[in-house]
Each structure stands twice: as structure tokens, then as C-alpha cells.
Amino acid sequence: MSSDSGALDDLLREDRRFPPPRDFADRAVMNDPSVYERAASDPEGYWSTWASELDWFEPWHTVLEWTPPHAKWFLGGKLNVSHNCLDRHVQAGRGDRPALLWEGEPGDTRTFTYAELLAEVCAFANGLKSLGVGKGDRVTIYLPMVPEAAVAMLACTRIGAVHSVVFGGFSPDSLADRNNDARAKVLITADGGWRRGSVVALKENADAALEQSPTIEHVVVVERGGALSAQTPVTMVPGRDHWYHELVSAAAPDCPAESMDAEDLLFILYTSGTTGKPKGVVHTTGGYLTQVYATTKAVFDLHDDDVYWCTADVGWVTGHSYIVYGPLANCAQVVMYEGAPDFPDRGRFWQLCEKYGVTIFYTAPTAIRAFMRWGDSWPGQSDLSKLRLLGTVGEPINPEAWMWYHRVIGGERCPIVDTWWQTETGAIMITPLPGLTETKPGTATRPFPGIQVAIKEESGQETSAGYLAITTPWPSMLRTVWGDDERFRSTYWSKWENVYFAGDGAKRDEDGYLWILGRVDDVLNVAGHRIGTMEVESALVDHPSVVEAAVVGKAHEIKGESIAAFVTLKEGIATSDALMAELRDHVGKKIGPIAKPEIVVFTADLPKTRSGKIMRRLLRDIAEGRTVGDTTTLADPAVVRRLQQMHEEKEG
Ligand code: WT7
């Protein structure tokens, strides 16, 4: 846990309280407090009630089968996710309702009604079929934030193919690793996307990845359009590469939705862990859809007149669950934006809120801290009066940022839902319910009804400050790690018997509220993105000049954490600023720009125990300029002093 205990005590002394505004509570989706007790006394019944709001082709016969660590939900049930997100609403007469309100970074716009989105999804699903994609096949999606990203995901679910979305900021190597691990058959990409006025040339990256992705048989390329496509030539390999628009226009319009078993795979999403190799988190169909549907409706208090905007990228789980599946399953009107928050200026998000009449806005603490630093005048220039609910996700939110969000963006009238969950949990797990929960800045408050958590010591003993654990199965839980069930068991289920280890530290206050304290493993959270220290270390060691590297997180005002790397060079290699820049770029190339270390400290030795284990705890102390803790177990205690000096010089 990176926070020092003084700051933590201050945090827990937070006594500002924000009860749900009366008029908000009166019309809230969830405003009966007995829901917590009802759900706790019969979780299976509770989740079944939510599941029965969806369309099932065949009903389930058993709600839950729990053979730890494997859970199956809604056994025997058959359904289709794209049917529930599209056909269901069109059949209910809501085909003309806007589904996606998309805006590109340059200001171009596209809108899809539910009927139009259904037609596009059907056509593209047929296009995928024409490339030989069928039920169970894996499809990699490497796209910018364009409507086709949602279309591609839904098209896969329609025919039972399993998607693996790879964030567009990942490098060719990272993309190839994911193609290979999933043994993906088709890759869907674009000529490029806009980011802060520059083109991200995705097809070019994809081509580099394809040189080392032997399982990919076909590539579909979306033409982003406008000036981007005019200035970004792509090389199409005949027989392998296909334009999206040509596939879609050649395809038959109707595509029946495949009847999927509740436990059929829906998607794989890779996330960083404590080894150098990201793991493919596996989600299935019925339980996942049920929990994202329920939490979207209840936590975001979705009503018919809402315009909902989640600023995440579809490449992360937040984009899967709260841009695509949860909102569309609820027939929401969803805003989707391609680009950066500060392009062409730092008011862009607020201009979008005004333009689309956004009522529900969901973003990350790192973004809020950046807005705060940019100043109140940017949001002040737009009319934000339609906003009625705000949300945050991805990392702990510091009370100062919470208060700013509440005051400046929420006009002191909007409840804030601080939602804790993970790629592995698939959906929100700990959160206020905005019509019921009195919030306090900095706490995610209580588990969602039907979810049970505990704070445990290593021994399994319950405590008020320790490891966050989830003690009963939940519908949208990960089912395994793709191709590595042993890793699934050892990562999440080996600390205690039949209890899920989340990897976070947490504390419970006197109101019973949960305060998430951050990761307790070697996983960093940089600007809300999960990065494994081992991955960055492997990327550094891959450079010909490097012998050894140790990577730690360092508190950062905006990003929450930034990456500090301690690097030992090969004999005879001189340290230089140029080499430092080269190493940072090397990590960017191996993993992606988000993983670039903020500082690189060259060192002849790393602090190690006598058994040779790198003491990251000491490196964290050094990186944060703190008094270094106990060094008696070090093989060479003098290393620490030398490192501190070097680090101080670096910081200036
Ligand atoms: C990790 C999961 C869930 C989508 C985004 C990240 C941290 C997430 C909160 C929150 C404190 C949070 C945890 C968690 N985290 N939400 N509201 N308060 N910490 O998904 O990449 O799987 O990362 O993000 O450390 O374990 P992810």
C-alpha cells in the first residue's frame, strides 16, 4: 500500500456527508433501503429477478452452481447479448431511439438509432461469417473510439464469436502477444484514429504485429474517414485484408442472433498481473450481461430521458461494461467521443456535455485531477445544468478531487457514485446507490446488493484494515484465465479457501463504509490503467544495454501513480540522457506509451536481500523521497544511500 498512514488517518477522518437530494431519491430506480437485506438473504433470487428482465430464448433451470473456484450462473439458460442490446428494444417499438451519439475529435458526428445499429451489426456479423468466423472463434478488435468498435463487439456476440479488444494505445508487440495467446483468427482494425490532433496509425501497427501473428487469417480495416483517411495510406494485402465498408455493403442484411448458452464465452480481455505476461480474463454470457445490466440501471439511475456518457475507451473493461453492454442492454442514449479531453482546448468535455445534454457522466479520478489543475474557467464556459449524476472509477479518488467534482461539475446538486470494480469482476461491486446512500468524499461506500465482501488479514481473520476479499460468487465474475486455469487459481483463490483475493487493500470505517487503499501486489495504477511492474521490467531488460531493472510506483499528482525505473547497465555502457530517453521509448515500443517510466535512475546495484530478492519497498521509499525503512536484511546496506543520492540529483 503506497499511502503513508498519516494521510490515511486524515482520509478516514472525513466527516463531510452528502445524503441523496430529496427530489433525486424520490424518482430513483433504487430508493427502497430494504433491497440490501432482501438481496443478502436470497442473493440467487435477487440476481434472478434482474436476469428475468432480459430476453432468454430458453429459461435457466439452476441459478448458481458453485464448485470453487468455478461458478456457473443461470445454467441451461440460452440468450444472445446483441439480441438483448438491440433486437429487444427494436421489437419493443424503440427502433428510432438514438443508441449511439458519436463525435470524432475533429468535430465530425454520427448518430445510430437502435434500428440502425441493429442493421449495421447484422451486416457486419454476416461479413465476419463470410470470412469464416463462427461460434467460439476469437476475434481481436484493435480500433479507435469509433462506432464500429461497438458494432464489431456486438457483431461477434451475435454469431457467438469471442472478442478480445486490445486498447489502441498498445504496441505491435503487445497486440501480437494477445493475438497469439488467444489464437485469434481475425483482426479488426482501422486506418487510424485521432488523438490530440495527431493520427494514431493503427493499421501500420497492426501490420507490424501481423508479422508475428500466425493465427490471423483475415484482417478487416475500418476507414476512419475524413482528413485522416485522406492522409493515412494503408497497404492492403490481397486475400487477407478487407475494407469494413466493402464487407458490410456486400453482406446480407439479416443475421439471426445465435442462441448462446449462459456459460458460453463472451469475451477475453487481457489485463496486467504480477508476472511479465498479461492474463486473458474470461467472461461468459448470462451472468455478465445480468450484472452489467443491473448495475448500469441501478448505479447510474437510468431513466428514459437520460443522456449517458462514460469517457473510458472500449479497450478497457469500463468501455466493455459501461459504454457498450450495460447501457445498450438498458436502451440508453450513449454518447461516445473519439479523442482527448484537451483538444482543441481544455473545455472539450464540457462542450460535449452541453451539446448532447449529458445527464450522467462517468470518468476517472486522474481526469478529474487534470480538470482541477486546468481551472474552473473551462467548465464554467459550458452549460452543465443538465447533469444530474456523476461517477468515478479506476482508482481511489482523493477527497479534494471529489469535492471539486461535486462543486464545479456537479453544481453541488449531483450525487457522485465512486464505483469499485475490476476487469476480473466484470461489473461494479462496491458503490453508492445514488438514491439511497449518503456519500462521503473518498469512499466507494458499500457493496452492491447481492455482493458480499470482507476485509481480511493474511491468515483469513476478518479485520478493519487489510486485504479486500469477495466472499461469495457473483454473476459477472471471471470464469478463468484463458488457457491457464492454474494461474486463475493461484492468483485469485490461493490466499484463502473459496474466497476471492482482489489484490487491493481496504479499510472499513465506523459507518461500515469501505475505503479502497490501492493495490497490494506488484501492479501499478497509472492514470487509471493497470500496469504490471514485471512487464515494464521485462521490457527494460529486453534493451541490449540493460542487465537488470526494478520498477516501482511513485505518487503522482495527476496520474495517481507514475513509474520509476531503477536500471543497471551492462559493463562499459555509459549513462547518458540520450540512453535514458532511449530506454523510455523502448518501453513505449514494447508495451505502449502508457507504460513509459517517468523517471529512470541508473544504478550499479539494486537493493537486494541476501537471498537475491529485489526489495521494492525500499525503492518505493527512495522514489518518493521518504525515510527508508528497515535495511538490516540487505546484502549491502550502502546501496540505499547511493541510490538516494542519485534519485535526489535526478529530482533536482
Ligand atoms: C483496479 C482494477 C474497474 C474499471 C477500471 C479499472 C482500482 C478501480 C476503483 C475505485 C479505488 C479502484 C483497484 C482495482 N480501482 N476502481 N472506485 N476506488 N480503486 O479496471 O484495470 O481491472 O483495475 O483499479 O485497484 O483493483 P482494472
XYZ file of C-alpha atoms and ligand atoms in Angstrom:
679
model
C 0.000 0.000 0.000
C 1.573 3.224 -1.079
C -0.297 5.756 1.073
C 1.501 6.559 4.290
C -0.559 6.097 7.407
C -0.780 9.769 8.423
C -2.531 10.690 5.188
C -4.740 7.653 5.600
C -5.879 8.654 9.049
C -6.747 12.107 7.718
C -8.679 10.472 4.949
C -10.658 8.357 7.360
C -11.484 11.353 9.479
C -13.500 12.686 6.559
C -16.790 13.810 8.050
C -18.475 15.648 5.200
C -21.611 13.756 4.305
C -23.831 14.062 1.265
C -27.252 12.445 1.548
C -29.139 11.852 -1.711
C -31.036 15.024 -2.656
C -34.725 14.573 -1.882
C -36.023 15.036 -5.438
C -33.339 12.679 -6.734
C -34.245 9.979 -4.242
C -37.964 10.322 -4.921
C -37.691 9.224 -8.527
C -34.605 6.994 -8.212
C -34.573 3.487 -9.707
C -33.452 2.191 -6.301
C -34.884 4.012 -3.314
C -36.036 1.269 -1.007
C -33.302 0.591 1.565
C -34.661 -2.897 2.270
C -33.064 -4.035 -1.001
C -29.785 -4.710 0.827
C -31.372 -7.105 3.278
C -33.549 -8.775 0.697
C -30.563 -9.358 -1.574
C -28.399 -10.621 1.280
C -30.994 -13.118 2.448
C -31.538 -14.518 -1.049
C -28.767 -13.497 -3.455
C -29.758 -16.075 -6.055
C -33.347 -14.884 -6.025
C -32.166 -11.307 -6.211
C -29.974 -11.889 -9.261
C -32.690 -13.978 -10.919
C -35.070 -11.041 -10.695
C -32.586 -8.924 -12.617
C -31.866 -11.699 -15.114
C -35.546 -12.102 -15.864
C -35.686 -8.506 -17.134
C -33.587 -9.744 -20.088
C -34.811 -11.848 -23.021
C -33.959 -15.532 -22.752
C -34.512 -17.916 -25.660
C -34.686 -20.691 -23.082
C -35.012 -20.261 -19.326
C -32.331 -21.401 -16.892
C -33.027 -24.366 -14.631
C -30.444 -23.619 -11.915
C -29.329 -20.157 -10.814
C -25.887 -20.997 -9.492
C -23.543 -23.936 -9.391
C -20.530 -23.158 -7.220
C -17.654 -25.602 -7.298
C -14.920 -23.291 -6.067
C -13.223 -21.573 -7.712
C -15.547 -22.198 -10.645
C -19.018 -20.726 -10.769
C -21.728 -21.209 -13.337
C -24.731 -18.900 -13.406
C -28.143 -19.412 -14.967
C -27.424 -22.978 -16.040
C -29.353 -24.207 -19.010
C -30.401 -20.673 -19.967
C -29.976 -19.564 -23.593
C -29.703 -15.977 -24.719
C -27.817 -13.657 -27.009
C -26.131 -10.449 -25.926
C -26.602 -8.491 -29.166
C -30.260 -9.536 -29.200
C -30.644 -8.103 -25.706
C -28.817 -4.901 -26.602
C -30.581 -4.303 -29.926
C -33.424 -6.526 -31.207
C -35.174 -6.483 -27.849
C -35.543 -2.698 -27.966
C -36.423 -2.550 -31.661
C -39.102 -5.199 -31.116
C -40.473 -3.084 -28.275
C -41.022 -0.232 -30.737
C -37.956 1.750 -29.722
C -36.043 1.399 -33.004
C -35.995 5.152 -33.618
C -34.417 5.963 -30.283
C -30.789 7.164 -30.529
C -28.402 4.465 -29.354
C -25.009 5.999 -30.126
C -24.331 9.726 -30.328
C -20.781 9.712 -31.620
C -18.418 12.618 -32.036
C -14.974 12.454 -33.593
C -12.129 14.518 -32.255
C -12.179 16.889 -35.270
C -15.889 17.508 -34.591
C -17.459 15.194 -37.163
C -20.553 13.415 -35.856
C -22.547 10.235 -36.469
C -25.719 9.003 -34.835
C -27.093 5.471 -34.842
C -30.622 4.732 -33.726
C -31.255 1.293 -32.224
C -32.709 0.137 -35.573
C -29.696 1.473 -37.478
C -27.252 -0.075 -35.054
C -29.029 -3.414 -35.359
C -28.839 -3.247 -39.157
C -25.133 -2.395 -39.079
C -24.393 -5.168 -36.585
C -26.297 -7.740 -38.647
C -24.489 -6.754 -41.837
C -21.080 -6.866 -40.203
C -21.883 -10.146 -38.448
C -22.600 -11.587 -41.904
C -19.346 -10.058 -43.122
C -17.470 -11.872 -40.347
C -19.243 -15.092 -41.243
C -18.113 -14.667 -44.853
C -14.540 -14.665 -43.530
C -15.169 -17.983 -41.838
C -15.760 -16.692 -38.309
C -18.094 -18.881 -36.302
C -19.151 -19.673 -32.773
C -16.234 -19.881 -30.352
C -13.667 -18.332 -32.748
C -11.601 -15.499 -31.300
C -11.566 -12.109 -32.973
C -9.144 -9.352 -31.964
C -10.538 -5.823 -32.084
C -7.901 -3.059 -32.304
C -9.852 0.078 -33.054
C -10.055 3.734 -32.093
C -13.174 5.068 -30.379
C -15.411 4.892 -33.445
C -18.937 3.451 -33.653
C -17.506 0.429 -35.486
C -15.822 -0.609 -32.227
C -19.232 -1.162 -30.625
C -20.562 -2.649 -33.873
C -17.675 -5.130 -34.033
C -18.158 -6.240 -30.436
C -21.892 -6.697 -30.898
C -21.388 -8.479 -34.242
C -19.116 -11.000 -32.521
C -21.649 -11.633 -29.778
C -24.363 -12.033 -32.388
C -22.647 -15.017 -34.004
C -21.104 -16.369 -30.816
C -17.540 -15.357 -31.647
C -15.349 -14.371 -28.694
C -13.854 -10.903 -28.900
C -10.589 -9.755 -27.458
C -10.408 -5.984 -27.578
C -6.895 -4.556 -27.468
C -6.577 -0.895 -26.475
C -5.455 1.196 -29.474
C -2.556 2.604 -27.439
C -0.871 -0.786 -27.184
C 2.200 -1.511 -29.275
C 2.535 -4.034 -32.123
C 4.338 -6.437 -29.755
C 1.530 -6.257 -27.195
C -1.037 -6.764 -29.945
C 0.843 -9.769 -31.338
C 1.140 -11.346 -27.871
C -2.618 -11.070 -27.421
C -3.377 -12.389 -30.931
C -1.173 -15.374 -30.242
C -2.326 -16.145 -26.742
C -5.980 -16.063 -27.848
C -5.166 -17.824 -31.146
C -7.339 -15.216 -32.844
C -8.496 -15.883 -36.380
C -9.493 -12.382 -37.453
C -8.200 -8.921 -36.552
C -10.407 -5.846 -36.880
C -8.572 -2.545 -37.071
C -8.758 0.880 -38.736
C -6.528 3.040 -40.871
C -6.251 5.223 -37.790
C -7.890 7.381 -35.176
C -7.445 10.922 -33.917
C -5.732 11.653 -30.624
C -4.864 15.205 -29.620
C -4.754 16.322 -33.234
C -2.451 13.510 -34.366
C -3.195 10.339 -36.243
C -2.677 7.058 -34.396
C -1.811 4.780 -37.317
C -3.412 1.560 -36.182
C -3.171 -0.386 -39.434
C 0.546 0.297 -39.552
C 0.907 -1.090 -36.001
C -1.330 -3.986 -36.921
C 0.851 -4.792 -39.938
C 3.898 -4.956 -37.683
C 2.010 -7.208 -35.255
C 0.775 -9.404 -38.096
C 4.335 -10.365 -38.981
C 4.328 -12.305 -35.728
C 0.652 -13.332 -35.511
C 0.441 -16.608 -37.448
C -3.128 -17.484 -36.410
C -4.714 -14.403 -38.007
C -6.260 -15.378 -41.342
C -8.116 -12.191 -42.183
C -7.910 -8.507 -41.339
C -10.828 -6.101 -41.514
C -9.937 -2.423 -41.871
C -12.333 0.359 -40.934
C -11.843 3.550 -42.908
C -11.963 6.261 -40.232
C -12.853 8.756 -42.938
C -12.393 12.476 -43.457
C -8.963 14.051 -43.473
C -7.487 11.113 -41.596
C -8.140 8.590 -44.326
C -7.043 11.059 -46.989
C -3.636 11.468 -45.352
C -3.101 7.935 -43.996
C -2.412 5.480 -46.801
C -2.686 1.825 -45.847
C -1.292 -1.228 -47.522
C -3.947 -3.885 -48.076
C -2.688 -7.428 -48.512
C -4.901 -9.086 -51.164
C -6.817 -12.087 -49.855
C -6.001 -11.236 -46.240
C -7.134 -7.638 -45.778
C -10.679 -6.416 -46.353
C -12.274 -2.990 -46.070
C -15.023 -2.941 -43.475
C -17.340 -0.876 -45.679
C -16.961 -3.288 -48.587
C -17.727 -6.299 -46.400
C -20.770 -4.577 -44.928
C -22.184 -3.424 -48.246
C -21.767 -6.880 -49.754
C -23.404 -8.606 -46.782
C -26.997 -9.781 -46.451
C -28.979 -7.541 -44.074
C -30.439 -10.188 -41.778
C -28.440 -12.205 -39.355
C -30.282 -14.231 -36.749
C -28.776 -13.998 -33.272
C -27.075 -17.245 -32.268
C -28.626 -18.932 -29.253
C -25.829 -18.995 -26.705
C -25.582 -20.940 -23.510
C -25.446 -18.712 -20.431
C -21.952 -20.056 -19.792
C -20.650 -19.735 -23.358
C -17.656 -17.414 -23.650
C -18.495 -13.789 -24.378
C -15.078 -12.160 -24.385
C -11.474 -12.291 -23.304
C -9.844 -9.124 -22.037
C -6.144 -9.021 -21.245
C -5.032 -7.303 -18.079
C -1.730 -6.900 -16.289
C -0.777 -9.023 -13.349
C 2.284 -9.719 -11.275
C 4.201 -11.580 -13.990
C 5.581 -10.266 -17.268
C 2.715 -11.827 -19.189
C -0.768 -10.248 -19.210
C -3.602 -12.637 -18.461
C -6.690 -13.168 -20.554
C -9.639 -12.625 -18.247
C -12.554 -14.766 -19.437
C -16.158 -13.592 -19.172
C -19.235 -15.568 -20.136
C -22.671 -14.604 -21.358
C -25.637 -14.771 -18.973
C -24.133 -13.736 -15.642
C -22.045 -10.977 -17.166
C -24.966 -9.436 -19.022
C -27.200 -9.678 -15.960
C -24.804 -7.846 -13.677
C -23.779 -5.127 -16.144
C -27.447 -4.584 -16.958
C -28.434 -4.372 -13.284
C -25.583 -2.141 -12.173
C -25.951 0.253 -15.098
C -29.609 0.716 -14.324
C -29.284 0.933 -10.547
C -25.957 2.707 -10.030
C -26.456 5.228 -12.830
C -30.161 5.518 -12.057
C -31.017 5.286 -15.742
C -34.277 6.850 -16.837
C -35.704 7.241 -20.346
C -34.747 10.880 -20.703
C -31.121 10.392 -19.689
C -28.149 11.003 -21.942
C -25.292 8.935 -20.655
C -21.579 9.457 -21.227
C -18.759 7.269 -19.976
C -15.398 8.692 -21.064
C -13.481 5.397 -20.999
C -12.022 3.674 -24.048
C -13.622 0.446 -25.309
C -10.178 -1.124 -24.959
C -10.655 -1.324 -21.183
C -13.277 -3.182 -19.216
C -15.053 0.069 -18.351
C -15.695 0.558 -22.060
C -16.997 -3.000 -22.441
C -19.351 -2.905 -19.474
C -20.369 0.763 -19.271
C -20.162 2.110 -22.822
C -21.374 -0.914 -24.744
C -23.101 -3.776 -22.933
C -24.653 -2.257 -19.802
C -26.024 0.922 -21.386
C -27.230 -0.721 -24.616
C -28.886 -3.554 -22.696
C -30.775 -0.747 -20.939
C -31.719 1.023 -24.191
C -29.759 4.077 -23.059
C -28.766 7.032 -25.234
C -25.000 6.738 -25.207
C -22.509 9.475 -26.051
C -19.217 8.226 -27.476
C -16.233 10.505 -28.094
C -13.113 9.641 -30.059
C -10.454 11.945 -28.742
C -8.638 13.737 -25.970
C -10.218 15.924 -23.271
C -7.922 18.848 -24.118
C -8.408 19.055 -27.852
C -8.792 21.555 -29.408
C -8.940 23.076 -25.914
C -9.385 22.073 -22.295
C -13.102 22.710 -22.399
C -13.886 19.928 -24.868
C -15.614 17.538 -22.427
C -17.835 20.293 -21.079
C -18.706 21.490 -24.579
C -19.742 17.910 -25.353
C -21.839 17.717 -22.169
C -23.661 20.886 -23.174
C -24.062 19.941 -26.831
C -25.536 16.495 -26.166
C -27.367 17.422 -22.979
C -25.461 14.842 -20.958
C -27.253 13.968 -17.705
C -24.995 11.158 -16.418
C -21.228 11.495 -16.634
C -18.749 8.760 -15.667
C -14.990 9.337 -15.671
C -11.730 8.577 -13.837
C -10.145 10.390 -10.876
C -6.989 11.041 -12.905
C -9.077 13.025 -15.404
C -10.802 14.918 -12.596
C -7.435 15.904 -11.125
C -6.307 17.153 -14.542
C -9.520 19.220 -14.958
C -8.984 20.613 -11.492
C -5.485 21.704 -12.362
C -6.692 23.289 -15.633
C -9.005 25.508 -13.622
C -12.698 26.223 -13.089
C -12.998 28.539 -16.057
C -13.127 25.714 -18.614
C -16.231 24.002 -17.238
C -17.522 27.485 -16.416
C -17.828 28.245 -20.126
C -20.371 25.489 -20.788
C -23.899 24.907 -19.565
C -23.671 21.843 -17.341
C -27.103 22.244 -15.801
C -28.476 19.037 -17.367
C -26.006 16.898 -15.415
C -27.726 15.082 -12.562
C -25.379 12.234 -11.639
C -21.594 11.865 -11.679
C -19.473 8.747 -11.413
C -15.832 7.801 -10.958
C -13.876 4.606 -11.452
C -10.372 3.233 -11.762
C -8.528 4.331 -8.642
C -9.176 5.839 -5.257
C -10.436 9.414 -5.535
C -8.848 11.860 -3.127
C -11.407 13.921 -1.189
C -10.114 17.174 -2.680
C -10.810 15.957 -6.227
C -14.186 14.576 -5.101
C -15.173 17.956 -3.649
C -14.070 19.776 -6.796
C -16.098 17.365 -8.967
C -19.087 17.844 -6.689
C -18.853 21.626 -6.650
C -17.625 22.627 -10.107
C -19.008 19.892 -12.357
C -21.964 18.783 -10.273
C -23.050 22.272 -9.236
C -23.432 20.845 -5.703
C -26.611 19.088 -6.809
C -25.406 15.836 -8.387
C -24.764 12.685 -6.340
C -21.378 11.092 -7.020
C -21.030 7.329 -7.362
C -17.477 6.147 -6.655
C -17.544 2.667 -8.162
C -15.001 -0.012 -7.269
C -14.584 -2.991 -9.528
C -12.023 -4.714 -11.760
C -11.553 -6.320 -15.149
C -11.998 -9.587 -13.269
C -15.249 -8.641 -11.558
C -16.751 -7.605 -14.922
C -19.166 -5.178 -13.304
C -19.461 -2.731 -10.416
C -19.106 -4.370 -6.988
C -18.769 -1.610 -4.381
C -20.663 1.628 -4.924
C -23.175 4.024 -3.511
C -26.730 3.767 -4.828
C -27.415 7.401 -5.654
C -30.995 7.450 -4.359
C -30.128 5.656 -1.123
C -26.560 6.088 0.018
C -25.226 9.013 1.965
C -21.815 9.550 0.357
C -18.543 10.756 1.865
C -15.705 12.035 -0.328
C -13.187 9.277 -0.997
C -15.115 6.133 -0.175
C -16.856 3.709 -2.529
C -19.184 3.043 0.460
C -20.925 -0.373 0.369
C -21.153 -3.498 -1.750
C -23.899 -3.500 -4.374
C -26.897 -5.532 -3.172
C -26.213 -9.240 -3.671
C -22.431 -8.794 -3.312
C -20.542 -9.854 -0.198
C -17.086 -8.634 0.676
C -14.800 -8.842 3.682
C -11.553 -7.300 4.810
C -9.126 -9.983 5.826
C -5.720 -10.493 7.253
C -3.281 -12.810 5.554
C -4.488 -15.512 7.968
C -8.063 -15.115 6.788
C -9.104 -13.443 10.025
C -11.541 -10.557 9.468
C -10.186 -7.145 10.359
C -10.974 -3.486 9.775
C -7.879 -2.773 7.653
C -6.301 -5.363 5.397
C -6.930 -7.184 2.142
C -10.160 -6.786 0.216
C -11.853 -10.134 -0.342
C -15.064 -11.171 -2.089
C -16.623 -13.988 -0.164
C -19.429 -15.268 -2.374
C -19.682 -15.799 -6.151
C -21.240 -13.053 -8.268
C -22.801 -13.315 -11.738
C -20.194 -11.338 -13.736
C -17.135 -12.878 -12.109
C -14.312 -14.008 -14.341
C -14.587 -17.710 -15.053
C -10.916 -18.456 -15.609
C -7.733 -17.099 -17.155
C -7.719 -18.016 -20.831
C -5.617 -21.125 -21.344
C -4.289 -21.076 -17.789
C -6.716 -22.248 -15.145
C -3.801 -22.815 -12.785
C -2.970 -19.121 -12.927
C -6.632 -18.351 -12.237
C -6.477 -20.488 -9.098
C -3.146 -19.253 -7.858
C -3.760 -15.542 -8.498
C -7.219 -15.174 -7.043
C -8.092 -18.228 -4.981
C -4.981 -19.392 -3.177
C -4.792 -16.925 -0.292
C -7.911 -18.160 1.472
C -10.226 -21.063 0.886
C -13.023 -20.331 -1.587
C -12.636 -16.580 -1.170
C -11.589 -14.206 -3.970
C -8.458 -12.107 -3.391
C -8.888 -8.797 -5.217
C -5.318 -7.532 -4.917
C -6.408 -4.312 -3.173
C -6.012 -3.092 0.369
C -9.099 -1.707 2.106
C -10.272 -0.239 5.356
C -13.714 -0.140 6.953
C -14.748 2.981 8.866
C -17.184 3.394 11.742
C -20.134 3.684 9.338
C -19.160 0.375 7.778
C -18.019 2.162 4.610
C -15.169 0.711 2.599
C -12.115 2.776 1.709
C -10.052 1.247 -1.079
C -6.377 1.877 -0.471
C -4.855 0.698 -3.755
C -3.004 -2.386 -4.928
C -1.088 -4.573 -2.551
C 0.660 -6.559 -5.280
C 3.236 -5.545 -7.891
C 0.619 -3.913 -10.053
C 0.651 -0.160 -10.647
C -2.290 2.071 -11.383
C -1.059 4.809 -13.691
C -3.785 7.246 -14.707
C -6.368 4.554 -14.013
C -4.524 1.997 -16.149
C -3.222 -1.187 -14.738
C 0.446 -1.879 -15.436
C 2.480 -4.769 -14.080
C 5.923 -3.822 -12.741
C 7.242 -7.094 -14.155
C 6.050 -6.211 -17.640
C 7.937 -2.932 -17.568
C 10.991 -4.662 -16.116
C 10.953 -7.262 -18.907
C 10.682 -4.500 -21.495
C 13.684 -2.709 -19.973
C 15.777 -5.848 -19.723
C 14.964 -6.531 -23.364
C 17.101 -3.485 -24.267
C 20.665 -4.515 -25.229
C 22.289 -2.087 -22.736
C 20.365 -3.269 -19.670
C 21.349 -6.019 -17.237
C 18.740 -5.617 -14.573
C 15.791 -3.374 -13.793
C 13.387 -2.802 -10.930
C 10.211 -0.812 -11.371
C 8.079 0.782 -8.682
C 5.189 3.226 -8.449
C 5.661 6.772 -7.259
C 2.841 9.064 -6.118
C 1.872 11.484 -8.889
C -0.395 14.483 -8.517
C -2.499 13.815 -11.607
C -1.866 10.225 -12.618
C -2.189 8.842 -9.095
C 0.943 6.837 -9.683
C 3.808 7.199 -12.112
C 6.528 4.725 -12.990
C 10.039 4.931 -11.573
C 12.649 2.552 -13.001
C 15.968 1.660 -11.403
C 18.254 0.292 -14.077
C 21.640 -1.418 -14.039
C 23.571 -1.179 -17.302
C 25.974 -3.660 -18.836
C 29.706 -3.276 -18.107
C 31.241 -0.478 -20.104
C 27.970 1.227 -21.110
C 27.992 4.887 -20.156
C 24.937 6.558 -18.655
C 23.513 9.478 -20.605
C 20.294 11.419 -21.042
C 20.087 10.036 -24.552
C 20.177 6.470 -23.224
C 17.547 7.358 -20.668
C 15.252 8.657 -23.417
C 16.022 5.569 -25.472
C 15.004 3.274 -22.608
C 11.747 5.128 -22.059
C 10.986 4.854 -25.780
C 11.933 1.210 -25.750
C 9.274 0.521 -23.103
C 6.810 2.584 -25.138
C 7.565 0.454 -28.181
C 7.423 -2.862 -26.330
C 4.225 -2.222 -24.380
C 2.700 1.129 -25.309
C 3.175 4.794 -24.373
C 1.171 4.431 -21.112
C 3.921 2.197 -19.702
C 6.836 4.613 -20.235
C 8.696 5.261 -16.970
C 8.533 8.844 -15.779
C 11.998 8.653 -14.282
C 14.908 6.325 -14.914
C 17.640 6.074 -12.289
C 20.865 4.360 -13.355
C 22.473 2.379 -10.584
C 25.396 -0.005 -10.288
C 23.433 -2.170 -7.828
C 19.871 -2.700 -6.718
C 18.957 -3.206 -3.068
C 18.631 -6.943 -2.593
C 18.135 -9.297 0.277
C 20.872 -11.801 0.960
C 18.826 -14.315 -0.977
C 18.870 -12.007 -4.009
C 15.308 -10.674 -3.941
C 14.959 -7.039 -5.023
C 13.477 -5.005 -2.168
C 10.865 -2.943 -3.966
C 9.639 -1.500 -0.686
C 12.949 0.322 -0.289
C 12.873 1.506 -3.883
C 9.409 2.943 -3.332
C 10.687 4.817 -0.293
C 13.566 6.170 -2.330
C 11.378 7.116 -5.286
C 9.035 9.026 -3.008
C 11.843 10.689 -1.088
C 10.746 9.076 2.204
C 12.889 7.903 5.053
C 13.943 4.443 4.084
C 12.629 1.677 6.313
C 14.440 -1.276 7.755
C 17.544 -2.141 5.738
C 19.016 -4.779 8.027
C 18.114 -7.620 5.687
C 20.021 -6.040 2.806
C 23.072 -7.771 1.417
C 24.746 -4.370 1.011
C 23.104 -1.564 3.027
C 25.340 1.083 1.386
C 23.372 0.630 -1.864
C 20.455 2.538 -0.416
C 22.472 5.663 0.388
C 23.985 5.686 -3.103
C 20.563 5.305 -4.683
C 19.049 8.051 -2.577
C 21.781 10.419 -3.705
C 21.227 9.553 -7.325
C 17.497 9.928 -7.015
C 17.834 13.315 -5.329
C 20.104 14.529 -8.107
C 17.543 13.382 -10.643
C 14.688 15.184 -8.918
C 16.871 18.297 -8.811
C -8.182 -1.865 -10.080
C -8.819 -2.585 -11.219
C -12.845 -1.174 -12.994
C -12.530 -0.491 -14.211
C -11.275 0.292 -14.246
C -10.031 -0.393 -13.780
C -8.587 0.091 -8.878
C -10.947 0.603 -9.606
C -11.621 1.912 -8.005
C -12.266 2.781 -7.079
C -10.346 2.684 -5.745
C -10.307 1.491 -7.710
C -8.359 -1.048 -7.915
C -8.720 -2.270 -8.738
N -9.910 0.694 -8.739
N -11.973 1.343 -9.180
N -13.510 3.247 -7.280
N -11.585 3.131 -5.962
N -9.677 1.878 -6.587
O -10.029 -1.769 -14.017
O -7.701 -2.162 -14.831
O -9.064 -4.037 -13.872
O -8.156 -2.201 -12.407
O -8.449 -0.473 -10.182
O -7.032 -1.087 -7.541
O -8.131 -3.458 -8.274
P -8.718 -2.609 -13.841
